[in-house]
Short mmCIF file of C-alpha atoms in Angstrom, two decimals:
data_model
loop_
_atom_site.label_atom_id
_atom_site.label_comp_id
_atom_site.label_asym_id
_atom_site.label_seq_id
_atom_site.Cartn_x
_atom_site.Cartn_y
_atom_site.Cartn_z
CA UNK A 1 125.54 197.20 164.36
CA UNK A 2 124.09 194.34 162.37
CA UNK A 3 120.48 193.30 162.67
CA UNK A 4 119.78 189.69 163.13
CA UNK A 5 117.99 188.22 160.15
CA UNK A 6 115.06 185.74 160.19
CA UNK A 7 114.16 183.50 157.33
CA UNK A 8 110.87 181.59 157.14
CA UNK A 9 108.83 179.79 154.52
CA UNK A 10 105.35 180.98 153.78
CA UNK A 11 102.82 178.25 152.94
CA UNK A 12 101.13 178.74 149.66
CA UNK A 13 97.32 179.00 149.82
CA UNK A 14 96.86 176.11 147.37
CA UNK A 15 98.85 173.76 149.63
CA UNK A 16 96.70 174.67 152.61
CA UNK A 17 93.58 173.98 150.55
CA UNK A 18 94.98 170.61 149.36
CA UNK A 19 95.75 169.40 152.87
CA UNK A 20 92.38 170.54 154.12
CA UNK A 21 90.66 168.77 151.22
CA UNK A 22 92.51 165.54 151.92
CA UNK A 23 91.40 165.62 155.54
CA UNK A 24 87.78 166.18 154.51
CA UNK A 25 87.91 163.34 151.93
CA UNK A 26 89.49 160.96 154.46
CA UNK A 27 86.78 161.80 156.97
CA UNK A 28 84.02 161.22 154.41
CA UNK A 29 85.52 157.86 153.34
CA UNK A 30 85.86 156.73 156.96
CA UNK A 31 82.23 157.75 157.62
CA UNK A 32 81.00 155.83 154.55
CA UNK A 33 82.94 152.69 155.55
CA UNK A 34 81.61 152.91 159.12
CA UNK A 35 78.05 153.31 157.82
CA UNK A 36 78.38 150.31 155.49
CA UNK A 37 79.78 148.14 158.29
CA UNK A 38 76.98 149.26 160.62
CA UNK A 39 74.31 148.49 157.99
CA UNK A 40 75.85 145.05 157.34
CA UNK A 41 75.90 144.24 161.06
CA UNK A 42 72.26 145.31 161.45
CA UNK A 43 71.25 143.18 158.45
CA UNK A 44 73.12 140.15 159.81
CA UNK A 45 71.44 140.53 163.21
CA UNK A 46 67.93 141.03 161.79
CA UNK A 47 66.99 140.26 158.19
CA UNK A 48 69.97 138.02 157.40
CA UNK A 49 70.16 136.32 160.78
CA UNK A 50 70.60 132.59 160.06
CA UNK A 51 67.59 130.41 160.89
CA UNK A 52 67.36 126.69 161.37
CA UNK A 53 66.37 124.68 158.27
CA UNK A 54 63.10 122.89 159.09
CA UNK A 55 62.06 119.30 158.45
CA UNK A 56 58.37 119.98 157.90
CA UNK A 57 57.18 116.54 156.80
CA UNK A 58 58.29 112.91 156.68
CA UNK A 59 56.65 110.11 154.74
CA UNK A 60 57.19 106.38 154.30
CA UNK A 61 55.50 104.57 151.40
CA UNK A 62 55.48 100.84 150.70
CA UNK A 63 56.65 100.59 147.09
CA UNK A 64 56.78 96.79 146.73
CA UNK A 65 56.12 93.73 148.89
CA UNK A 66 56.67 90.03 148.23
CA UNK A 67 56.34 87.46 150.97
CA UNK A 68 55.63 83.81 151.57
CA UNK A 69 55.19 81.92 154.84
CA UNK A 70 55.35 78.37 153.47
CA UNK A 71 56.71 76.09 152.21
CA UNK A 72 59.73 78.40 152.21
CA UNK A 73 59.60 81.57 154.25
CA UNK A 74 60.64 84.70 152.35
CA UNK A 75 60.18 88.43 152.54
CA UNK A 76 61.28 91.28 150.29
CA UNK A 77 59.99 94.82 150.45
CA UNK A 78 60.83 98.29 149.19
CA UNK A 79 60.28 101.46 151.23
CA UNK A 80 60.27 105.00 149.83
CA UNK A 81 61.44 107.39 152.55
CA UNK A 82 60.79 111.09 151.93
CA UNK A 83 61.81 114.11 154.01
CA UNK A 84 60.60 117.61 153.09
CA UNK A 85 63.13 120.25 154.10
CA UNK A 86 62.25 123.96 154.26
CA UNK A 87 65.07 126.53 154.11
CA UNK A 88 63.81 129.87 155.54
CA UNK A 89 67.17 131.63 155.10
CA UNK A 90 68.29 134.28 152.62
CA UNK A 91 70.97 131.87 151.48
CA UNK A 92 71.14 128.29 150.23
CA UNK A 93 71.37 125.18 152.41
CA UNK A 94 73.74 122.58 150.96
CA UNK A 95 73.79 119.11 152.52
CA UNK A 96 76.38 116.39 152.00
CA UNK A 97 75.97 112.78 150.88
CA UNK A 98 74.08 110.88 153.55
CA UNK A 99 72.63 107.44 154.24
CA UNK A 100 69.15 106.29 155.27
CA UNK A 101 69.13 103.25 157.54
CA UNK A 102 66.33 100.75 158.21
CA UNK A 103 66.50 98.62 161.36
CA UNK A 104 64.65 95.48 162.37
CA UNK A 105 64.68 94.83 166.11
CA UNK A 106 67.58 97.27 166.59
CA UNK A 107 69.73 95.74 163.83
CA UNK A 108 70.50 97.51 160.53
CA UNK A 109 69.03 95.38 157.74
CA UNK A 110 69.02 97.88 154.85
CA UNK A 111 70.50 101.19 153.84
CA UNK A 112 70.41 103.57 150.88
CA UNK A 113 72.42 106.57 149.71
CA UNK A 114 71.00 110.10 149.80
CA UNK A 115 73.01 112.18 147.26
CA UNK A 116 74.18 115.66 148.19
CA UNK A 117 71.99 118.52 147.02
CA UNK A 118 71.08 122.17 147.61
CA UNK A 119 67.91 123.66 149.07
CA UNK A 120 67.55 127.18 147.58
CA UNK A 121 66.75 130.23 149.69
CA UNK A 122 63.16 130.28 150.97
CA UNK A 123 62.26 127.04 149.20
CA UNK A 124 61.03 123.55 150.10
CA UNK A 125 62.87 120.49 148.86
CA UNK A 126 62.06 116.78 148.81
CA UNK A 127 64.83 114.49 150.02
CA UNK A 128 63.86 110.97 148.92
CA UNK A 129 65.48 107.56 148.74
CA UNK A 130 64.28 103.99 148.24
CA UNK A 131 65.45 101.33 150.69
CA UNK A 132 65.33 97.66 149.67
CA UNK A 133 64.83 95.22 152.56
CA UNK A 134 65.99 91.66 151.89
CA UNK A 135 64.38 89.03 154.10
CA UNK A 136 67.57 86.99 154.13
CA UNK A 137 69.03 89.63 156.46
CA UNK A 138 66.03 89.31 158.78
CA UNK A 139 65.94 85.50 159.00
CA UNK A 140 68.77 85.12 161.55
CA UNK A 141 66.62 86.99 164.08
CA UNK A 142 64.77 84.65 166.44
CA UNK A 143 61.51 86.61 166.00
CA UNK A 144 61.46 86.54 162.21
CA UNK A 145 59.28 83.44 161.86
CA UNK A 146 56.70 84.58 164.41
CA UNK A 147 56.49 88.04 162.79
CA UNK A 148 56.10 86.43 159.36
CA UNK A 149 53.22 84.18 160.47
CA UNK A 150 51.53 87.05 162.33
CA UNK A 151 51.77 89.16 159.17
CA UNK A 152 53.20 92.20 160.95
CA UNK A 153 56.74 93.57 160.89
CA UNK A 154 58.00 96.58 162.84
CA UNK A 155 60.91 98.55 161.46
CA UNK A 156 62.58 101.86 162.27
CA UNK A 157 64.38 104.25 159.94
CA UNK A 158 66.90 106.99 160.60
CA UNK A 159 68.41 109.69 158.43
CA UNK A 160 70.94 112.40 159.22
CA UNK A 161 71.64 115.39 156.95
CA UNK A 162 74.85 117.33 157.53
CA UNK A 163 74.89 120.67 155.75
CA UNK A 164 75.76 124.34 155.75
CA UNK A 165 73.71 127.52 155.32
CA UNK A 166 75.54 130.08 153.15
CA UNK A 167 74.73 133.78 153.56
CA UNK A 168 75.88 136.31 150.93
CA UNK A 169 78.50 133.73 149.90
CA UNK A 170 80.56 135.06 152.81
CA UNK A 171 79.29 133.28 155.90
CA UNK A 172 78.69 129.57 156.41
CA UNK A 173 76.69 128.22 159.34
CA UNK A 174 76.64 124.45 159.90
CA UNK A 175 73.32 122.67 160.48
CA UNK A 176 72.45 119.02 161.06
CA UNK A 177 68.99 117.50 160.63
CA UNK A 178 67.92 114.24 162.25
CA UNK A 179 64.87 112.24 161.14
CA UNK A 180 63.54 108.95 162.51
CA UNK A 181 60.42 106.90 161.87
CA UNK A 182 58.74 103.87 163.42
CA UNK A 183 57.26 101.78 160.59
CA UNK A 184 54.71 98.96 160.75
CA UNK A 185 54.28 96.80 157.64
CA UNK A 186 51.09 94.72 157.41
CA UNK A 187 51.73 91.87 154.99
CA UNK A 188 48.17 90.77 154.26
CA UNK A 189 46.88 94.33 153.86
CA UNK A 190 49.90 95.25 151.71
CA UNK A 191 50.32 98.57 153.50
CA UNK A 192 52.59 100.44 155.87
CA UNK A 193 51.85 102.91 158.67
CA UNK A 194 54.41 105.16 160.34
CA UNK A 195 55.06 107.83 162.95
CA UNK A 196 58.06 110.15 162.59
CA UNK A 197 60.00 112.74 164.54
CA UNK A 198 62.73 115.19 163.59
CA UNK A 199 65.24 117.57 165.09
CA UNK A 200 67.63 120.19 163.69
CA UNK A 201 70.80 121.27 165.48
CA UNK A 202 72.28 124.62 164.46
#
């Protein structure tokens, strides 16, 4: 009578240890990755949460003024328009090339380029441009002569900044700032007064 034989393979202890070690290492790596992702999410929702860039001040200065009511009516003036932008984010705010417009009785009579630039993290930045107003573009308006003899001209200006807030060089959030001013130029006093408003869409 023959006894049935049984053959099996016995696992070596070092192989058991290796497999167990791999499982432990994989678990530790997965835990570290999960922790890093969780920390990054918390930072993005709290400390690094993107905030709206702020337009904290707007100014209009009369740089130059030349006018004459008779014998030939003429008017030329230069306006310095300044917007102070504050970037409260932990990343830079880069805005594209833009244009400042000046209107006289709802018609665009002058414009000037605002070159692209960067507002560093947590900093304030002056955005300035000079707009030259040529009276020849105002003359076709029916009210030009009466405004010239009264010595008072009312203008409005508008500026739009399209930009993006960059966080950790990984995320980009678009932001658009709008600025507008009502400007009164007094010819005889050689001065300008203004009231401005602003808005930022995020």
